[in-house]
Amino acid sequence: MIRIAIASPPFPKSISDGLYWLEKLVKKAATEKASIICFPESYIPGYPGMGYEPEDRLDEKLQAALTKVCAIAADHAIAVILPMDWHEPEGILNVAHVISDTGKILGYQAKNQLDPSEDQLWIPGEKRQIFEVKGMKFGITICHEGFRYPESVRWAAQNGAKIVFHPHFSGSNTGGIQLREWGAKENPYYEKAMMMRALENTIYFASSNFASLHPESASAVIGPDGTCLVHEKYGKADIIVADIDPDLATGFLAKRFKNHLYN
């Protein structure tokens, strides 16, 4: 069994504020004996439009933030999935860095399928990869691509992933609906999509969202049979933890998919 933690921090007001909440939630996850913790989409410096200073998106500030998170991971002996903006020669990517429990950067997964509204914010990534922590293989799919491109999750399941982490952002601090019950039929489709990504691939799916005033989904961990194992309360800044049994994540349905019929 491997214990994972999913963070639901508030919108960061700055990189400094984001790092404050990250260290606070990482420390709690380590106390709960989690082996890895995942944060929401574009957590550092924050999703564009959240209100952070433009200077926070400079390459040197993002590099310094990543270095700080590596130290936090090592200090608390826990792996961290850190979604952030990232400068490459071709442009700015929306990525999720994977940092080991010793503070080593294992690589990143870029968001390959951008929402149409994001075409002017980032450039799309071009590859997918599998990561491994404590002997558990996992993939990452970021927000829109996990909700609307199930192939991103199926690829990971076919390549040995026991769980796919899903940093995302849905909701607002300024207005919107007030959800009451996780997965209710009146809710936006996001939580149902989380269930389907697990069920249709027979793996775990762990989704992280911000603790906003008007969230359109809550952070949750879904089991290989599509059951919600645990979810966060709407708007609560905290972590949830779940114990993952890799033997239950067979990837059976994903591996039965006949790729050759659709290429």
Short mmCIF file of C-alpha atoms in Angstrom, two decimals:
data_model
loop_
_atom_site.label_atom_id
_atom_site.label_comp_id
_atom_site.label_asym_id
_atom_site.label_seq_id
_atom_site.Cartn_x
_atom_site.Cartn_y
_atom_site.Cartn_z
CA MET A 1 0.00 0.00 0.00
CA ILE A 2 1.18 3.51 -0.82
CA ARG A 3 -0.34 6.57 0.83
CA ILE A 4 -0.88 9.61 -1.36
CA ALA A 5 -1.95 13.14 -0.48
CA ILE A 6 -3.89 15.60 -2.62
CA ALA A 7 -3.62 19.30 -1.82
CA SER A 8 -6.37 21.92 -2.10
CA PRO A 9 -4.61 25.22 -1.41
CA PRO A 10 -6.15 28.67 -1.81
CA PHE A 11 -5.28 30.78 -4.84
CA PRO A 12 -1.71 32.02 -4.32
CA LYS A 13 -1.46 35.80 -4.03
CA SER A 14 2.22 35.60 -4.99
CA ILE A 15 4.99 33.04 -5.32
CA SER A 16 5.86 33.69 -1.67
CA ASP A 17 2.27 33.02 -0.61
CA GLY A 18 2.13 29.89 -2.75
CA LEU A 19 5.31 28.55 -1.18
CA TYR A 20 3.97 29.29 2.30
CA TRP A 21 0.88 27.15 1.67
CA LEU A 22 2.88 24.48 -0.13
CA GLU A 23 5.25 23.99 2.80
CA LYS A 24 2.33 23.97 5.24
CA LEU A 25 0.44 21.27 3.31
CA VAL A 26 3.58 19.25 2.53
CA LYS A 27 4.41 19.17 6.24
CA LYS A 28 0.90 17.93 7.05
CA ALA A 29 1.08 15.26 4.33
CA ALA A 30 4.43 14.06 5.70
CA THR A 31 2.92 13.89 9.19
CA GLU A 32 0.15 11.73 7.70
CA LYS A 33 2.93 9.49 6.29
CA ALA A 34 2.07 10.12 2.65
CA SER A 35 4.74 9.21 0.10
CA ILE A 36 3.70 11.84 -2.46
CA ILE A 37 1.56 14.98 -2.62
CA CYS A 38 0.05 16.64 -5.68
CA PHE A 39 -0.88 20.34 -6.07
CA PRO A 40 -3.34 21.98 -8.52
CA GLU A 41 -2.67 23.20 -12.04
CA SER A 42 -0.24 26.10 -12.54
CA TYR A 43 0.11 26.42 -8.77
CA ILE A 44 3.28 28.50 -9.10
CA PRO A 45 2.88 31.37 -9.81
CA GLY A 46 -0.86 30.70 -10.10
CA TYR A 47 -3.31 30.25 -12.94
CA PRO A 48 -3.22 33.34 -15.21
CA GLY A 49 -5.77 35.92 -14.13
CA MET A 50 -5.63 35.02 -10.43
CA GLY A 51 -3.99 38.33 -9.60
CA TYR A 52 -0.30 37.59 -9.03
CA GLU A 53 2.31 40.15 -10.10
CA PRO A 54 3.58 39.76 -13.70
CA GLU A 55 7.16 39.60 -12.36
CA ASP A 56 6.31 36.30 -10.68
CA ARG A 57 6.23 34.71 -14.13
CA LEU A 58 9.85 35.57 -14.87
CA ASP A 59 12.13 32.61 -15.52
CA GLU A 60 14.52 33.35 -12.65
CA LYS A 61 11.69 33.58 -10.12
CA LEU A 62 10.18 30.29 -11.27
CA GLN A 63 13.61 28.62 -11.15
CA ALA A 64 14.11 29.88 -7.58
CA ALA A 65 10.66 28.62 -6.56
CA LEU A 66 11.41 25.15 -7.94
CA THR A 67 14.71 25.05 -6.04
CA LYS A 68 12.86 26.00 -2.83
CA VAL A 69 10.28 23.24 -3.33
CA CYS A 70 13.06 20.70 -3.89
CA ALA A 71 14.46 21.67 -0.49
CA ILE A 72 11.01 21.38 1.12
CA ALA A 73 10.54 17.90 -0.37
CA ALA A 74 13.91 16.78 0.96
CA ASP A 75 13.34 18.32 4.39
CA HIS A 76 10.07 16.40 4.82
CA ALA A 77 11.11 13.25 2.90
CA ILE A 78 8.08 13.31 0.60
CA ALA A 79 7.76 13.43 -3.18
CA VAL A 80 5.98 16.48 -4.59
CA ILE A 81 4.11 17.05 -7.85
CA LEU A 82 4.49 20.78 -8.47
CA PRO A 83 2.46 22.26 -11.35
CA MET A 84 3.91 25.54 -12.57
CA ASP A 85 4.68 27.71 -15.58
CA TRP A 86 8.02 26.81 -17.13
CA HIS A 87 10.19 28.63 -19.64
CA GLU A 88 11.67 26.71 -22.56
CA PRO A 89 13.30 28.15 -25.70
CA GLU A 90 10.08 27.66 -27.66
CA GLY A 91 7.89 29.47 -25.10
CA ILE A 92 6.18 28.98 -21.74
CA LEU A 93 4.80 25.53 -20.91
CA ASN A 94 2.16 24.52 -18.37
CA VAL A 95 3.95 21.67 -16.58
CA ALA A 96 3.88 19.47 -13.51
CA HIS A 97 7.37 18.87 -12.09
CA VAL A 98 7.94 15.62 -10.19
CA ILE A 99 10.34 15.97 -7.26
CA SER A 100 11.59 12.96 -5.30
CA ASP A 101 11.65 12.66 -1.52
CA THR A 102 15.34 13.54 -1.64
CA GLY A 103 14.70 16.75 -3.55
CA LYS A 104 15.79 15.42 -6.95
CA ILE A 105 13.86 16.61 -10.01
CA LEU A 106 12.64 13.51 -11.86
CA GLY A 107 11.27 15.45 -14.83
CA TYR A 108 8.01 17.07 -15.81
CA GLN A 109 4.83 16.36 -17.71
CA ALA A 110 3.71 19.25 -19.89
CA LYS A 111 0.09 19.96 -20.75
CA ASN A 112 -0.17 18.71 -24.32
CA GLN A 113 -3.83 19.49 -24.97
CA LEU A 114 -4.54 23.12 -24.16
CA ASP A 115 -8.03 24.45 -23.69
CA PRO A 116 -8.79 26.78 -26.67
CA SER A 117 -8.88 29.71 -24.24
CA GLU A 118 -5.25 28.93 -23.26
CA ASP A 119 -3.68 29.13 -26.71
CA GLN A 120 -2.31 32.61 -25.94
CA LEU A 121 -1.12 31.66 -22.44
CA TRP A 122 1.10 28.64 -23.07
CA ILE A 123 2.55 26.50 -25.82
CA PRO A 124 1.49 22.83 -25.82
CA GLY A 125 3.86 20.05 -24.81
CA GLU A 126 4.78 17.28 -27.22
CA LYS A 127 5.32 14.10 -25.19
CA ARG A 128 3.97 11.94 -22.38
CA GLN A 129 5.96 10.02 -19.79
CA ILE A 130 5.72 7.69 -16.82
CA PHE A 131 7.23 8.48 -13.42
CA GLU A 132 7.98 6.23 -10.45
CA VAL A 133 8.00 6.87 -6.70
CA LYS A 134 8.39 4.14 -4.05
CA GLY A 135 8.06 1.51 -6.76
CA MET A 136 4.71 2.89 -7.95
CA LYS A 137 4.48 3.97 -11.57
CA PHE A 138 2.21 6.90 -12.36
CA GLY A 139 1.26 9.34 -15.06
CA ILE A 140 0.08 12.95 -15.02
CA THR A 141 -2.62 14.64 -17.07
CA ILE A 142 -3.35 18.33 -16.60
CA CYS A 143 -6.88 19.75 -16.32
CA HIS A 144 -8.54 20.05 -19.77
CA GLU A 145 -6.66 17.12 -21.27
CA GLY A 146 -7.69 14.82 -18.43
CA PHE A 147 -11.31 15.94 -18.61
CA ARG A 148 -11.74 15.91 -22.38
CA TYR A 149 -8.95 13.73 -23.77
CA PRO A 150 -9.24 10.30 -22.12
CA GLU A 151 -6.42 9.05 -24.32
CA SER A 152 -3.97 10.88 -22.07
CA VAL A 153 -4.97 8.64 -19.18
CA ARG A 154 -5.32 5.49 -21.26
CA TRP A 155 -1.76 5.89 -22.54
CA ALA A 156 -0.45 5.99 -18.96
CA ALA A 157 -2.49 2.94 -17.95
CA GLN A 158 -1.28 0.99 -20.98
CA ASN A 159 2.29 1.85 -20.02
CA GLY A 160 2.12 0.52 -16.48
CA ALA A 161 0.75 3.46 -14.47
CA LYS A 162 -1.15 2.44 -11.35
CA ILE A 163 -2.48 5.94 -10.83
CA VAL A 164 -2.78 9.14 -12.85
CA PHE A 165 -2.51 12.44 -11.01
CA HIS A 166 -4.67 15.25 -12.35
CA PRO A 167 -3.77 18.80 -11.34
CA HIS A 168 -6.60 21.05 -12.45
CA PHE A 169 -8.39 24.35 -11.94
CA SER A 170 -12.14 24.85 -12.10
CA GLY A 171 -14.06 27.57 -10.31
CA SER A 172 -13.69 31.16 -9.22
CA ASN A 173 -13.25 33.42 -6.21
CA THR A 174 -15.60 36.07 -7.60
CA GLY A 175 -18.82 34.28 -8.46
CA GLY A 176 -20.49 31.08 -9.55
CA ILE A 177 -22.46 28.14 -8.26
CA GLN A 178 -22.28 26.67 -4.76
CA LEU A 179 -21.88 22.90 -4.87
CA ARG A 180 -23.20 20.85 -1.94
CA GLU A 181 -22.73 17.16 -2.75
CA TRP A 182 -19.75 15.58 -4.52
CA GLY A 183 -20.79 13.96 -7.80
CA ALA A 184 -24.39 15.17 -7.67
CA LYS A 185 -26.24 15.09 -10.98
CA GLU A 186 -26.69 18.88 -10.88
CA ASN A 187 -22.94 19.46 -10.62
CA PRO A 188 -20.76 20.28 -13.62
CA TYR A 189 -19.45 17.17 -15.34
CA TYR A 190 -15.91 17.38 -13.93
CA GLU A 191 -16.37 14.98 -11.03
CA LYS A 192 -18.11 12.44 -13.26
CA ALA A 193 -15.17 12.65 -15.66
CA MET A 194 -12.79 11.84 -12.78
CA MET A 195 -14.77 8.69 -12.08
CA MET A 196 -14.74 7.66 -15.73
CA ARG A 197 -10.97 8.14 -16.15
CA ALA A 198 -10.45 5.59 -13.35
CA LEU A 199 -13.22 3.18 -14.30
CA GLU A 200 -12.53 3.03 -18.04
CA ASN A 201 -8.85 2.23 -17.40
CA THR A 202 -9.07 0.17 -14.17
CA ILE A 203 -6.55 2.39 -12.35
CA TYR A 204 -6.61 5.05 -9.64
CA PHE A 205 -7.21 8.69 -10.56
CA ALA A 206 -6.29 11.51 -8.18
CA SER A 207 -7.44 15.04 -8.95
CA SER A 208 -6.30 18.25 -7.25
CA ASN A 209 -8.18 21.58 -7.40
CA PHE A 210 -7.82 24.93 -5.64
CA ALA A 211 -9.89 25.78 -2.57
CA SER A 212 -11.77 28.67 -4.17
CA LEU A 213 -14.97 30.35 -2.99
CA HIS A 214 -16.92 28.90 -5.93
CA PRO A 215 -15.24 25.61 -6.97
CA GLU A 216 -16.80 23.63 -9.80
CA SER A 217 -15.21 20.40 -8.54
CA ALA A 218 -13.48 19.16 -5.42
CA SER A 219 -10.16 17.39 -5.09
CA ALA A 220 -10.75 13.63 -5.00
CA VAL A 221 -9.18 10.18 -5.27
CA ILE A 222 -11.05 7.61 -7.36
CA GLY A 223 -10.53 3.85 -7.16
CA PRO A 224 -10.09 1.49 -10.14
CA ASP A 225 -13.80 0.58 -10.01
CA GLY A 226 -14.86 4.24 -10.34
CA THR A 227 -15.71 4.68 -6.65
CA CYS A 228 -14.79 7.97 -5.00
CA LEU A 229 -12.54 6.92 -2.11
CA VAL A 230 -12.17 10.37 -0.58
CA HIS A 231 -12.88 13.95 -1.56
CA GLU A 232 -12.23 17.37 -0.09
CA LYS A 233 -14.97 19.64 1.23
CA TYR A 234 -15.79 22.42 -1.20
CA GLY A 235 -13.72 25.51 -0.53
CA LYS A 236 -11.62 23.96 2.25
CA ALA A 237 -7.87 24.58 2.13
CA ASP A 238 -6.37 21.29 3.31
CA ILE A 239 -5.18 17.88 2.14
CA ILE A 240 -6.90 14.56 1.67
CA VAL A 241 -5.04 11.24 1.92
CA ALA A 242 -5.76 7.80 0.50
CA ASP A 243 -4.05 4.43 0.62
CA ILE A 244 -3.39 3.02 -2.85
CA ASP A 245 -3.17 -0.73 -3.45
CA PRO A 246 -1.19 -1.12 -6.70
CA ASP A 247 -2.41 -4.69 -7.13
CA LEU A 248 -5.97 -3.41 -7.64
CA ALA A 249 -4.87 -1.08 -10.42
CA THR A 250 -4.60 -3.73 -13.12
CA GLY A 251 -5.08 -1.45 -16.14
CA PHE A 252 -7.16 -4.33 -17.50
CA LEU A 253 -9.64 -2.30 -19.55
CA ALA A 254 -6.98 0.08 -20.87
CA LYS A 255 -4.83 -2.81 -22.07
CA ARG A 256 -7.76 -4.35 -23.96
CA PHE A 257 -8.09 -1.21 -26.09
CA LYS A 258 -7.22 -2.00 -29.74
CA ASN A 259 -4.94 0.90 -30.55
CA HIS A 260 -4.31 -0.26 -34.10
CA LEU A 261 -7.95 0.33 -35.05
CA TYR A 262 -7.70 4.05 -34.30
CA ASN A 263 -4.19 5.00 -35.48
#
